[in-house]
Short mmCIF file of C-alpha atoms in Angstrom, two decimals:
data_model
loop_
_atom_site.label_atom_id
_atom_site.label_comp_id
_atom_site.label_asym_id
_atom_site.label_seq_id
_atom_site.Cartn_x
_atom_site.Cartn_y
_atom_site.Cartn_z
CA MET A 16 20.80 -4.71 16.39
CA SER A 17 23.96 -4.81 14.30
CA GLY A 18 24.08 -3.60 10.72
CA LYS A 19 23.95 -7.02 9.09
CA GLN A 20 21.33 -8.27 11.54
CA SER A 21 19.24 -5.20 10.78
CA TYR A 22 19.48 -5.74 7.01
CA THR A 23 18.73 -9.43 7.47
CA HIS A 24 15.67 -8.55 9.57
CA ILE A 25 14.42 -6.08 6.94
CA LEU A 26 15.05 -8.59 4.16
CA LYS A 27 13.29 -11.36 6.11
CA TYR A 28 10.06 -9.48 6.77
CA THR A 29 10.05 -7.55 3.52
CA GLY A 30 10.56 -10.87 1.78
CA MET A 31 7.85 -12.55 3.83
CA PHE A 32 5.21 -9.88 3.30
CA GLY A 33 6.43 -9.16 -0.20
CA GLY A 34 6.08 -12.88 -0.94
CA VAL A 35 2.62 -12.91 0.57
CA GLN A 36 1.72 -9.85 -1.46
CA GLY A 37 3.18 -11.54 -4.53
CA LEU A 38 0.91 -14.54 -3.97
CA ASN A 39 -2.01 -12.24 -3.27
CA ILE A 40 -1.30 -10.30 -6.43
CA ALA A 41 -1.12 -13.49 -8.48
CA ILE A 42 -4.51 -14.53 -7.09
CA THR A 43 -5.90 -11.01 -7.61
CA LEU A 44 -4.68 -10.96 -11.19
CA VAL A 45 -6.46 -14.23 -11.91
CA ARG A 46 -9.60 -12.83 -10.29
CA ASN A 47 -9.31 -9.55 -12.20
CA LYS A 48 -8.97 -11.47 -15.46
CA PHE A 49 -12.35 -13.06 -14.87
CA VAL A 50 -13.86 -9.82 -13.60
CA ALA A 51 -12.61 -7.94 -16.67
CA LEU A 52 -14.13 -10.55 -18.95
CA LEU A 53 -17.41 -10.76 -17.01
CA LEU A 54 -17.96 -7.04 -16.28
CA GLY A 55 -15.85 -5.22 -18.88
CA PRO A 56 -14.32 -1.74 -18.41
CA ALA A 57 -17.67 -0.18 -17.46
CA GLY A 58 -18.32 -2.79 -14.76
CA MET A 59 -14.82 -2.38 -13.37
CA GLY A 60 -15.39 1.36 -13.42
CA LEU A 61 -18.51 0.91 -11.28
CA VAL A 62 -16.56 -1.27 -8.85
CA ALA A 63 -13.93 1.49 -8.65
CA LEU A 64 -16.56 4.17 -7.93
CA TYR A 65 -18.21 2.14 -5.17
CA SER A 66 -14.80 1.32 -3.73
CA THR A 67 -13.81 5.00 -3.75
CA ILE A 68 -16.96 6.02 -1.87
CA VAL A 69 -16.54 3.23 0.69
CA ASN A 70 -12.87 4.19 1.22
CA PHE A 71 -13.80 7.84 1.63
CA PHE A 72 -16.32 7.16 4.41
CA SER A 73 -14.04 4.60 6.01
CA GLN A 74 -11.14 7.06 6.13
CA ALA A 75 -13.41 9.84 7.38
CA THR A 76 -14.79 7.89 10.33
CA ASN A 77 -12.15 5.40 11.52
CA LEU A 78 -10.20 7.97 13.64
CA GLY A 79 -6.98 6.48 12.27
CA ILE A 80 -7.12 3.69 14.85
CA SER A 81 -5.89 1.11 12.36
CA PHE A 82 -2.60 3.04 12.30
CA SER A 83 -2.28 5.03 15.53
CA ALA A 84 -3.12 2.02 17.73
CA VAL A 85 -0.04 0.21 16.40
CA ARG A 86 2.29 2.73 18.03
CA HIS A 87 0.56 2.57 21.43
CA VAL A 88 0.15 -1.21 21.54
CA SER A 89 3.76 -1.61 20.38
CA GLU A 90 5.09 0.59 23.19
CA LEU A 91 3.17 -1.35 25.84
CA PHE A 92 4.07 -4.71 24.33
CA ASP A 93 7.78 -3.85 24.36
CA THR A 94 7.65 -3.16 28.10
CA GLY A 95 6.57 -6.75 28.70
CA ASP A 96 3.57 -5.65 30.77
CA ILE A 97 1.01 -8.15 29.49
CA LYS A 98 -1.74 -6.90 31.81
CA GLN A 99 -1.49 -3.32 30.58
CA THR A 100 -1.28 -4.49 26.98
CA HIS A 101 -4.53 -6.47 27.37
CA HIS A 102 -6.10 -3.46 29.07
CA PHE A 103 -5.22 -1.12 26.21
CA VAL A 104 -6.39 -3.67 23.63
CA LYS A 105 -9.83 -3.37 25.27
CA VAL A 106 -9.61 0.42 24.84
CA VAL A 107 -8.76 0.00 21.15
CA ARG A 108 -11.72 -2.31 20.64
CA GLY A 109 -14.09 0.10 22.36
CA TRP A 110 -13.10 2.97 20.10
CA THR A 111 -13.19 0.69 17.06
CA LEU A 112 -16.82 -0.26 17.71
CA LEU A 113 -17.78 3.41 18.03
CA THR A 114 -16.17 4.26 14.70
CA ALA A 115 -17.78 1.20 13.08
CA LEU A 116 -21.27 2.33 14.04
CA ALA A 117 -20.62 5.96 13.05
CA GLY A 118 -19.22 5.02 9.65
CA MET A 119 -22.06 2.64 8.87
CA PHE A 120 -24.65 5.28 9.76
CA LEU A 121 -23.03 8.08 7.74
CA LEU A 122 -22.61 6.00 4.58
CA GLY A 123 -26.25 4.94 4.71
CA VAL A 124 -27.41 8.55 5.11
CA LEU A 125 -24.95 10.53 2.98
CA GLY A 126 -23.88 7.92 0.38
CA PRO A 127 -26.74 8.59 -2.07
CA LEU A 128 -26.11 12.35 -1.90
CA LEU A 129 -22.41 11.86 -2.63
CA GLY A 130 -23.14 9.47 -5.49
CA SER A 131 -25.45 11.90 -7.26
CA SER A 132 -23.56 15.14 -6.58
CA VAL A 133 -20.01 13.94 -7.20
CA PHE A 134 -20.33 11.16 -9.74
CA GLY A 135 -23.44 12.30 -11.52
CA TRP A 136 -25.35 9.05 -11.39
CA GLU A 137 -28.49 8.22 -9.45
CA ALA A 138 -27.65 5.21 -7.33
CA SER A 139 -30.41 3.72 -5.23
CA ALA A 140 -30.38 4.69 -1.56
CA LEU A 141 -30.80 0.97 -0.86
CA ASP A 142 -27.42 0.34 -2.52
CA PHE A 143 -25.65 2.51 0.05
CA ILE A 144 -27.66 1.10 2.95
CA LEU A 145 -26.58 -2.37 1.86
CA LEU A 146 -22.97 -1.19 1.52
CA SER A 147 -22.89 0.48 4.95
CA PRO A 148 -22.00 -2.71 6.93
CA VAL A 149 -18.80 -2.83 4.86
CA ILE A 150 -17.65 0.32 6.69
CA ALA A 151 -18.34 -1.26 10.08
CA MET A 152 -16.60 -4.53 9.26
CA THR A 153 -13.62 -2.69 7.77
CA ALA A 154 -13.27 -0.62 10.96
CA ILE A 155 -13.31 -3.74 13.15
CA THR A 156 -10.77 -5.43 10.88
CA GLY A 157 -8.53 -2.35 11.05
CA GLY A 158 -8.58 -2.29 14.85
CA GLU A 159 -7.78 -5.99 15.19
CA THR A 160 -5.03 -5.72 12.57
CA ALA A 161 -3.45 -2.85 14.52
CA ILE A 162 -3.45 -5.01 17.65
CA LEU A 163 -1.69 -7.84 15.83
CA LYS A 164 0.89 -5.46 14.34
CA GLY A 165 1.62 -3.80 17.67
CA ALA A 166 2.10 -7.19 19.33
CA ARG A 167 4.45 -8.27 16.49
CA MET A 168 2.14 -11.11 15.44
CA LEU A 169 3.41 -10.93 11.88
CA LYS A 170 2.94 -14.51 10.72
CA PRO A 171 -0.79 -14.54 11.54
CA LEU A 172 -1.13 -11.31 9.55
CA ALA A 173 0.53 -12.93 6.55
CA THR A 174 -1.79 -15.94 6.87
CA ILE A 175 -4.85 -13.70 7.02
CA GLN A 176 -3.85 -11.96 3.79
CA VAL A 177 -3.42 -15.24 1.93
CA LEU A 178 -6.69 -16.74 3.19
CA THR A 179 -8.59 -13.56 2.36
CA MET A 180 -7.36 -13.45 -1.22
CA ILE A 181 -8.05 -17.15 -1.84
CA THR A 182 -11.58 -16.69 -0.52
CA ALA A 183 -11.99 -13.59 -2.69
CA LEU A 184 -11.12 -15.60 -5.79
CA ILE A 185 -13.50 -18.42 -4.86
CA VAL A 186 -16.37 -16.01 -4.14
CA THR A 187 -15.97 -13.26 -6.74
CA VAL A 188 -15.92 -15.21 -9.97
CA PRO A 189 -19.12 -17.27 -9.43
CA VAL A 190 -21.06 -14.25 -8.13
CA TYR A 191 -20.12 -12.07 -11.12
CA TYR A 192 -20.71 -14.96 -13.51
CA PHE A 193 -24.28 -15.54 -12.34
CA PHE A 194 -25.30 -12.00 -11.34
CA GLY A 195 -23.06 -9.66 -13.36
CA ILE A 196 -23.05 -6.03 -12.23
CA THR A 197 -25.81 -6.71 -9.65
CA GLY A 198 -23.33 -8.92 -7.80
CA ILE A 199 -20.94 -6.04 -7.01
CA ILE A 200 -22.48 -5.09 -3.66
CA PRO A 201 -22.81 -8.71 -2.44
CA VAL A 202 -19.12 -9.23 -3.25
CA PHE A 203 -18.18 -6.15 -1.18
CA LEU A 204 -20.19 -7.49 1.77
CA ILE A 205 -18.90 -11.06 1.58
CA LEU A 206 -15.24 -10.04 1.32
CA ALA A 207 -15.50 -7.53 4.18
CA PHE A 208 -17.14 -10.16 6.39
CA VAL A 209 -14.61 -12.87 5.55
CA THR A 210 -11.66 -10.56 6.20
CA MET A 211 -13.13 -9.47 9.54
CA MET A 212 -13.73 -13.04 10.69
CA TYR A 213 -10.23 -14.23 9.72
CA THR A 214 -8.69 -11.29 11.59
CA LEU A 215 -10.85 -11.70 14.69
CA ARG A 216 -10.06 -15.39 14.85
CA SER A 217 -6.32 -14.66 14.92
CA SER A 218 -6.36 -11.70 17.31
CA CYS A 219 -8.67 -13.38 19.81
CA LYS A 220 -6.20 -16.25 20.19
CA TYR A 221 -3.78 -13.81 21.79
CA PHE A 222 -6.21 -11.23 23.17
CA PRO A 223 -9.65 -12.66 24.05
CA TYR A 224 -12.51 -10.34 23.10
CA ARG A 225 -13.78 -8.70 26.30
CA LEU A 226 -15.66 -5.39 26.33
CA ARG A 227 -17.07 -5.41 29.86
CA GLY A 228 -16.29 -2.08 31.53
CA VAL A 229 -14.89 -0.56 28.33
CA LYS A 230 -17.13 2.53 28.62
CA GLY A 231 -15.25 3.72 31.69
CA ILE A 232 -11.81 3.46 30.12
CA LEU A 233 -12.37 4.98 26.69
CA GLY A 234 -10.72 8.19 27.91
CA GLU A 235 -7.40 6.34 28.06
CA GLY A 236 -7.39 6.20 24.27
CA THR A 237 -7.41 9.97 23.72
CA GLY A 238 -3.69 10.03 22.90
CA MET A 239 -4.22 7.35 20.30
CA VAL A 240 -7.20 9.22 18.86
CA LYS A 241 -5.34 12.55 18.70
CA LEU A 242 -2.57 10.95 16.65
CA GLY A 243 -5.17 9.12 14.59
CA ILE A 244 -7.15 12.26 13.76
CA ALA A 245 -4.27 13.57 11.65
CA PHE A 246 -4.16 10.21 9.93
CA VAL A 247 -7.93 10.46 9.37
CA LEU A 248 -7.65 13.91 7.86
CA ALA A 249 -4.80 12.74 5.65
CA GLY A 250 -6.92 9.79 4.60
CA VAL A 251 -9.90 12.03 3.93
CA PHE A 252 -7.80 14.29 1.72
CA GLY A 253 -6.36 11.22 -0.02
CA SER A 254 -9.78 9.66 -0.57
CA GLY A 255 -11.15 13.08 -1.50
CA SER A 256 -8.42 13.43 -4.08
CA GLU A 257 -9.38 10.03 -5.51
CA LEU A 258 -13.03 11.11 -5.52
CA VAL A 259 -12.16 14.23 -7.52
CA ILE A 260 -10.02 12.25 -9.97
CA ARG A 261 -12.55 9.50 -10.61
CA SER A 262 -15.44 11.96 -10.72
CA PHE A 263 -13.58 14.04 -13.30
CA LEU A 264 -12.72 10.97 -15.40
CA ASN A 265 -16.31 9.74 -15.18
CA VAL A 266 -17.70 13.10 -16.36
CA GLU A 267 -15.05 13.60 -19.05
CA GLY A 268 -14.77 10.05 -20.39
CA GLY A 269 -17.43 7.86 -18.75
CA LEU A 270 -17.26 4.64 -16.78
CA ASP A 271 -15.02 3.02 -19.40
CA VAL A 272 -12.28 5.58 -18.76
CA VAL A 273 -12.63 5.17 -14.99
CA GLY A 274 -12.26 1.42 -15.42
CA LEU A 275 -9.21 1.83 -17.65
CA TYR A 276 -7.55 4.29 -15.29
CA ASN A 277 -8.25 2.05 -12.30
CA ALA A 278 -6.82 -0.99 -14.07
CA GLY A 279 -3.66 0.93 -14.97
CA TYR A 280 -3.35 2.26 -11.44
CA MET A 281 -3.75 -1.22 -9.96
CA LEU A 282 -1.17 -2.78 -12.27
CA THR A 283 1.55 -0.21 -11.79
CA ILE A 284 0.97 1.51 -8.45
CA THR A 285 -0.75 -1.06 -6.27
CA TYR A 286 0.90 -4.24 -7.52
CA ALA A 287 4.38 -2.75 -7.81
CA GLY A 288 4.00 -1.53 -4.25
CA MET A 289 3.95 -5.05 -2.80
CA VAL A 290 7.53 -4.59 -1.57
CA PHE A 291 6.27 -1.75 0.63
CA SER A 292 3.73 -4.00 2.38
CA ALA A 293 6.13 -4.66 5.26
CA MET A 294 6.39 -0.95 6.02
CA ASP A 295 3.50 -0.51 8.45
CA THR A 296 3.65 -4.14 9.62
CA ASP A 297 7.32 -4.33 10.61
CA TYR A 298 9.14 -1.06 9.84
CA PHE A 299 6.76 1.33 11.62
CA PRO A 300 6.82 -0.51 15.00
CA ARG A 301 10.65 -0.60 14.88
CA LEU A 302 10.79 3.07 13.97
CA SER A 303 8.37 3.94 16.77
CA ALA A 304 10.55 2.13 19.31
CA ALA A 305 13.48 4.40 18.34
CA ALA A 306 11.40 7.59 18.07
CA ASN A 307 13.51 9.51 20.61
CA ASP A 308 16.86 8.63 19.06
CA THR A 309 17.52 10.67 15.92
CA ARG A 310 20.69 8.75 15.07
CA ALA A 311 18.85 5.44 15.30
CA ILE A 312 16.02 6.78 13.12
CA GLN A 313 18.53 7.88 10.49
CA ILE A 314 20.03 4.39 10.37
CA ILE A 315 16.71 2.49 10.43
CA ALA A 316 15.14 4.68 7.75
CA ASN A 317 18.11 4.52 5.38
CA ARG A 318 18.43 0.75 5.69
CA GLN A 319 14.73 0.37 4.94
CA ILE A 320 14.98 2.71 1.93
CA GLU A 321 18.01 0.92 0.53
CA MET A 322 16.49 -2.54 0.89
CA SER A 323 13.22 -1.32 -0.68
CA LEU A 324 15.09 0.11 -3.66
CA LEU A 325 17.15 -3.03 -4.14
CA LEU A 326 14.09 -5.27 -4.06
CA VAL A 327 11.66 -3.16 -6.09
CA SER A 328 13.93 -1.84 -8.86
CA PRO A 329 14.37 -5.08 -10.87
CA MET A 330 10.61 -5.67 -10.61
CA LEU A 331 9.89 -2.19 -11.95
CA ALA A 332 12.27 -2.60 -14.88
CA ALA A 333 10.66 -5.94 -15.70
CA LEU A 334 7.16 -4.46 -15.42
CA ILE A 335 8.00 -1.69 -17.90
CA VAL A 336 9.27 -4.21 -20.43
CA LEU A 337 6.64 -6.93 -19.95
CA LEU A 338 3.50 -4.81 -19.55
CA PRO A 339 2.42 -5.25 -23.21
CA ILE A 340 2.50 -9.03 -22.65
CA ILE A 341 1.12 -9.07 -19.11
CA LEU A 342 -1.86 -6.79 -19.58
CA PRO A 343 -3.80 -8.76 -22.25
CA LEU A 344 -3.23 -11.93 -20.22
CA LEU A 345 -4.43 -10.40 -16.97
CA TYR A 346 -7.33 -8.32 -18.26
CA SER A 347 -8.44 -8.34 -21.89
CA ARG A 348 -7.54 -6.57 -25.12
CA CYS A 349 -10.14 -3.91 -24.28
CA PHE A 350 -7.60 -2.55 -21.77
CA ALA A 351 -4.66 -2.32 -24.21
CA GLU A 352 -4.69 1.48 -24.33
CA ILE A 353 -3.49 1.75 -20.71
CA ILE A 354 -0.11 0.16 -21.52
CA PRO A 355 1.66 3.50 -22.21
CA MET A 356 0.07 4.98 -19.07
CA GLY A 357 1.31 2.08 -16.95
CA GLN A 358 4.85 2.16 -18.33
CA ILE A 359 5.40 5.83 -17.50
CA ALA A 360 3.61 5.57 -14.14
CA VAL A 361 6.01 2.82 -13.01
CA PHE A 362 8.68 5.46 -12.34
CA SER A 363 6.59 6.86 -9.48
CA MET A 364 7.43 3.71 -7.51
CA TYR A 365 11.17 4.48 -7.57
CA PHE A 366 10.41 7.75 -5.80
CA LYS A 367 7.86 6.20 -3.46
CA ALA A 368 10.44 3.70 -2.21
CA VAL A 369 12.31 6.65 -0.70
CA THR A 370 9.43 8.92 0.26
CA LEU A 371 7.34 6.37 2.13
CA SER A 372 10.11 5.44 4.57
CA LEU A 373 10.78 9.10 5.40
CA GLU A 374 7.09 9.98 5.84
CA TYR A 375 6.75 7.36 8.57
CA ILE A 376 9.19 9.30 10.76
CA ASN A 377 6.57 11.94 11.56
CA LEU A 378 4.08 9.30 12.67
CA ALA A 379 6.71 7.44 14.71
CA LYS A 380 7.51 10.68 16.54
CA GLY A 381 3.83 11.56 16.94
CA ASN A 382 4.26 14.67 14.79
CA SER A 383 0.81 14.39 13.27
CA LYS A 384 0.42 17.99 12.08
CA ASP A 385 3.46 17.89 9.81
CA TYR A 386 2.46 14.48 8.48
CA LEU A 387 -0.95 15.90 7.61
CA MET A 388 0.59 18.93 5.92
CA LEU A 389 2.82 16.79 3.69
CA GLU A 390 -0.09 14.53 2.74
CA ILE A 391 -2.31 17.46 1.82
CA VAL A 392 0.40 18.91 -0.43
CA TYR A 393 0.67 15.61 -2.30
CA ASP A 394 -3.11 15.08 -2.56
CA VAL A 395 -3.67 18.53 -4.04
CA LEU A 396 -0.79 18.08 -6.48
CA VAL A 397 -1.96 14.67 -7.73
CA ALA A 398 -5.55 15.82 -8.31
CA VAL A 399 -4.45 18.93 -10.23
CA PHE A 400 -1.79 17.11 -12.25
CA ILE A 401 -4.05 14.21 -13.27
CA VAL A 402 -6.88 16.50 -14.34
CA TYR A 403 -4.47 18.56 -16.44
CA GLY A 404 -2.64 15.46 -17.69
CA TYR A 405 -5.81 13.76 -18.92
CA ARG A 406 -7.10 16.89 -20.64
CA THR A 407 -3.86 17.45 -22.51
CA LEU A 408 -2.41 13.96 -23.05
CA GLY A 409 -5.23 11.50 -22.32
CA LEU A 410 -4.61 8.39 -20.21
CA TRP A 411 -0.85 8.55 -20.83
CA GLY A 412 -0.98 12.00 -19.26
CA THR A 413 -2.42 10.54 -16.04
CA GLY A 414 0.54 8.15 -15.82
CA LEU A 415 3.00 11.00 -16.36
CA ALA A 416 1.13 13.06 -13.77
CA LEU A 417 1.51 10.30 -11.15
CA THR A 418 5.26 10.13 -11.76
CA LEU A 419 5.77 13.91 -11.63
CA CYS A 420 3.72 14.17 -8.43
CA HIS A 421 5.79 11.48 -6.71
CA LEU A 422 8.99 13.21 -7.82
CA LEU A 423 7.86 16.58 -6.45
CA ASN A 424 6.66 14.90 -3.27
CA LEU A 425 10.07 13.26 -2.86
CA ILE A 426 11.85 16.62 -3.16
CA VAL A 427 9.53 18.19 -0.56
CA VAL A 428 9.92 15.29 1.89
CA LEU A 429 13.72 15.21 1.50
CA ILE A 430 14.00 18.93 2.28
CA TYR A 431 11.59 18.61 5.19
CA SER A 432 13.37 15.58 6.72
CA ARG A 433 16.74 17.32 6.50
CA VAL A 434 15.52 20.55 8.09
CA LYS A 435 13.21 19.04 10.73
CA TYR A 436 15.07 15.90 11.84
CA ASN A 437 18.51 16.24 10.27
CA VAL A 438 17.80 12.98 8.43
CA SER A 439 19.32 12.68 4.97
CA LEU A 440 19.94 9.89 2.50
CA SER A 441 22.99 7.75 3.08
CA LYS A 442 25.73 7.10 0.55
CA ASP A 443 24.48 3.54 0.03
CA VAL A 444 20.97 4.77 -0.78
CA LEU A 445 22.26 7.37 -3.23
CA THR A 446 24.46 4.75 -4.90
CA SER A 447 21.55 2.32 -5.31
CA ALA A 448 19.34 5.08 -6.72
CA ALA A 449 22.08 6.25 -9.11
CA ILE A 450 22.38 2.72 -10.47
CA HIS A 451 18.77 1.58 -10.69
CA LEU A 452 16.92 4.71 -11.86
CA PRO A 453 19.02 4.98 -15.08
CA LEU A 454 18.44 1.26 -15.69
CA GLY A 455 14.70 1.90 -15.40
CA ILE A 456 15.00 4.74 -17.91
CA ILE A 457 16.89 2.45 -20.31
CA ALA A 458 14.17 -0.20 -19.91
CA TYR A 459 11.57 2.44 -20.80
CA ALA A 460 13.63 3.60 -23.79
CA THR A 461 13.72 0.05 -25.20
CA THR A 462 9.91 0.07 -25.50
CA PHE A 463 10.25 2.53 -28.40
CA ILE A 464 12.58 0.27 -30.42
CA GLN A 465 10.69 -1.22 -33.36
CA ASN A 466 13.13 -3.99 -34.27
CA PHE A 467 11.95 -7.14 -32.46
CA TRP A 468 15.38 -8.69 -31.77
CA ILE A 469 17.11 -5.48 -30.72
CA HIS A 470 14.17 -4.54 -28.50
CA TRP A 471 14.04 -7.82 -26.59
CA THR A 472 17.81 -8.28 -26.40
CA LEU A 473 18.32 -4.87 -24.80
CA SER A 474 15.25 -5.27 -22.59
CA ILE A 475 16.34 -8.64 -21.19
CA ILE A 476 19.90 -7.41 -20.64
CA THR A 477 18.66 -4.32 -18.76
CA VAL A 478 16.37 -6.29 -16.45
CA ALA A 479 19.05 -8.94 -15.85
CA VAL A 480 21.66 -6.31 -14.96
CA SER A 481 19.26 -4.64 -12.52
CA ALA A 482 18.45 -7.98 -10.85
CA ALA A 483 22.11 -9.04 -10.72
CA ILE A 484 23.24 -5.78 -9.12
CA SER A 485 20.51 -5.94 -6.47
CA LEU A 486 21.27 -9.57 -5.69
CA TYR A 487 24.99 -8.87 -5.46
CA ILE A 488 24.56 -5.97 -3.03
CA ILE A 489 22.04 -7.83 -0.86
CA ILE A 490 24.20 -10.95 -0.54
CA TYR A 491 27.65 -9.38 -0.47
CA LYS A 492 27.10 -6.29 1.68
CA LYS A 493 23.93 -6.70 3.71
CA THR A 494 23.56 -10.25 4.98
CA SER A 495 25.65 -12.74 6.84
CA VAL A 496 25.73 -15.12 3.87
CA TRP A 497 28.98 -13.72 2.51
CA ASP A 498 30.64 -14.00 5.92
CA LYS A 499 29.72 -17.68 6.05
CA ILE A 500 31.21 -18.23 2.60
CA LYS A 501 34.45 -16.46 3.56
CA ASN A 502 34.73 -18.52 6.75
CA LYS A 503 34.34 -21.74 4.80
CA ILE A 504 37.04 -20.62 2.36
CA SER A 505 39.37 -19.69 5.25
CA ARG A 506 38.87 -23.07 6.94
CA HIS A 507 39.54 -24.83 3.64
CA ASP A 508 42.83 -22.92 3.14
#
């Protein structure tokens, strides 16, 4: 694939999944507005705690199949051997069902113990028994999603995301309106079921669901499982880190603080990360296909990093400036104190745009041990930094901690990638970073200006400059659009 074709491909699928994520985020924001009004910070804090526990058990029991299966299915699919691809899909489904049953059982048995020992509240054992099917349905969804990704069925994946979020909006608001906090667990169950059914419907169109004889071929998935185990351990450490953070915030500040922190995290980290949604859907399969060619990996990774920076930077600058307006509209005035936290935490996304692309190289090469090591370093750092940041600087300190952790993680990953794979950042990436990071800092600086007209004039100019530069580089240097324009001019002359 030529340079311009490669950039066009990245732009196409990043744009497609970024657009889908943008729509999903818009729907989620509307839903969260209602949830914030109906449940308040304490109710949202309880949702966050349940979600953290579910994610922890899901990560601990899914064997990483939702990720590792992508690489194996992708390799078989690229060979054009449809029979072998269908055969391995059956293997994936067999392992997925095993992990679904194991996860459901463990949450039902150990969930109450974790709730009381870590979070300090006595949740009913029945609550965790009722939540346990969520683990099973999430595991099945993860396996089917991996199959679709590996087979490059990207449009169905985008459709699933949109349908799931629309259904979530339709279901969540009435349930919380009529049942309040007691509706939290039913919402978890309904959304997990809906997502599973949408995904199964799409995957079964291409790969009919057949499990006959699967017991005798499970051994063929050991390579997938070995790679996935590192992903599981990384996920466990990541979820464990989140458990420590939310447990600490719950003990130190109560459910209100957990709800505030979670809202700030969602606004700045999760929502701003929508540009990265194409990473594991499109970028990872392409990277895996070139896993044995270091030169190709260098090119693919740098193009992905550059395009991510160009797309996300104007959004980040705008988010910093507009957060005081956006937050009351999307949540309620009860959440106003997280604005400073969100504005400083936004900078972590500049660093993540670079780090995430480089971290995928280990997984593409099957180097699971080093991937695990890097993840553990980050998870330990973020837990320690956030605990210290909250104790010394409150919620703003948690935002600063997130940014500092991502910066340190970037430095570690850059050194590692250079030493291990001889992969370094290209001149184009460094140029984009040198332009956009200072513009982000200027956008942040404008938030301290008290004069209304000066503040908004400088803010708008900064965001506009960031957007104009990104648009110029994308059109002029990276796509075939400029070539078409030049050809038209030449023919006219």
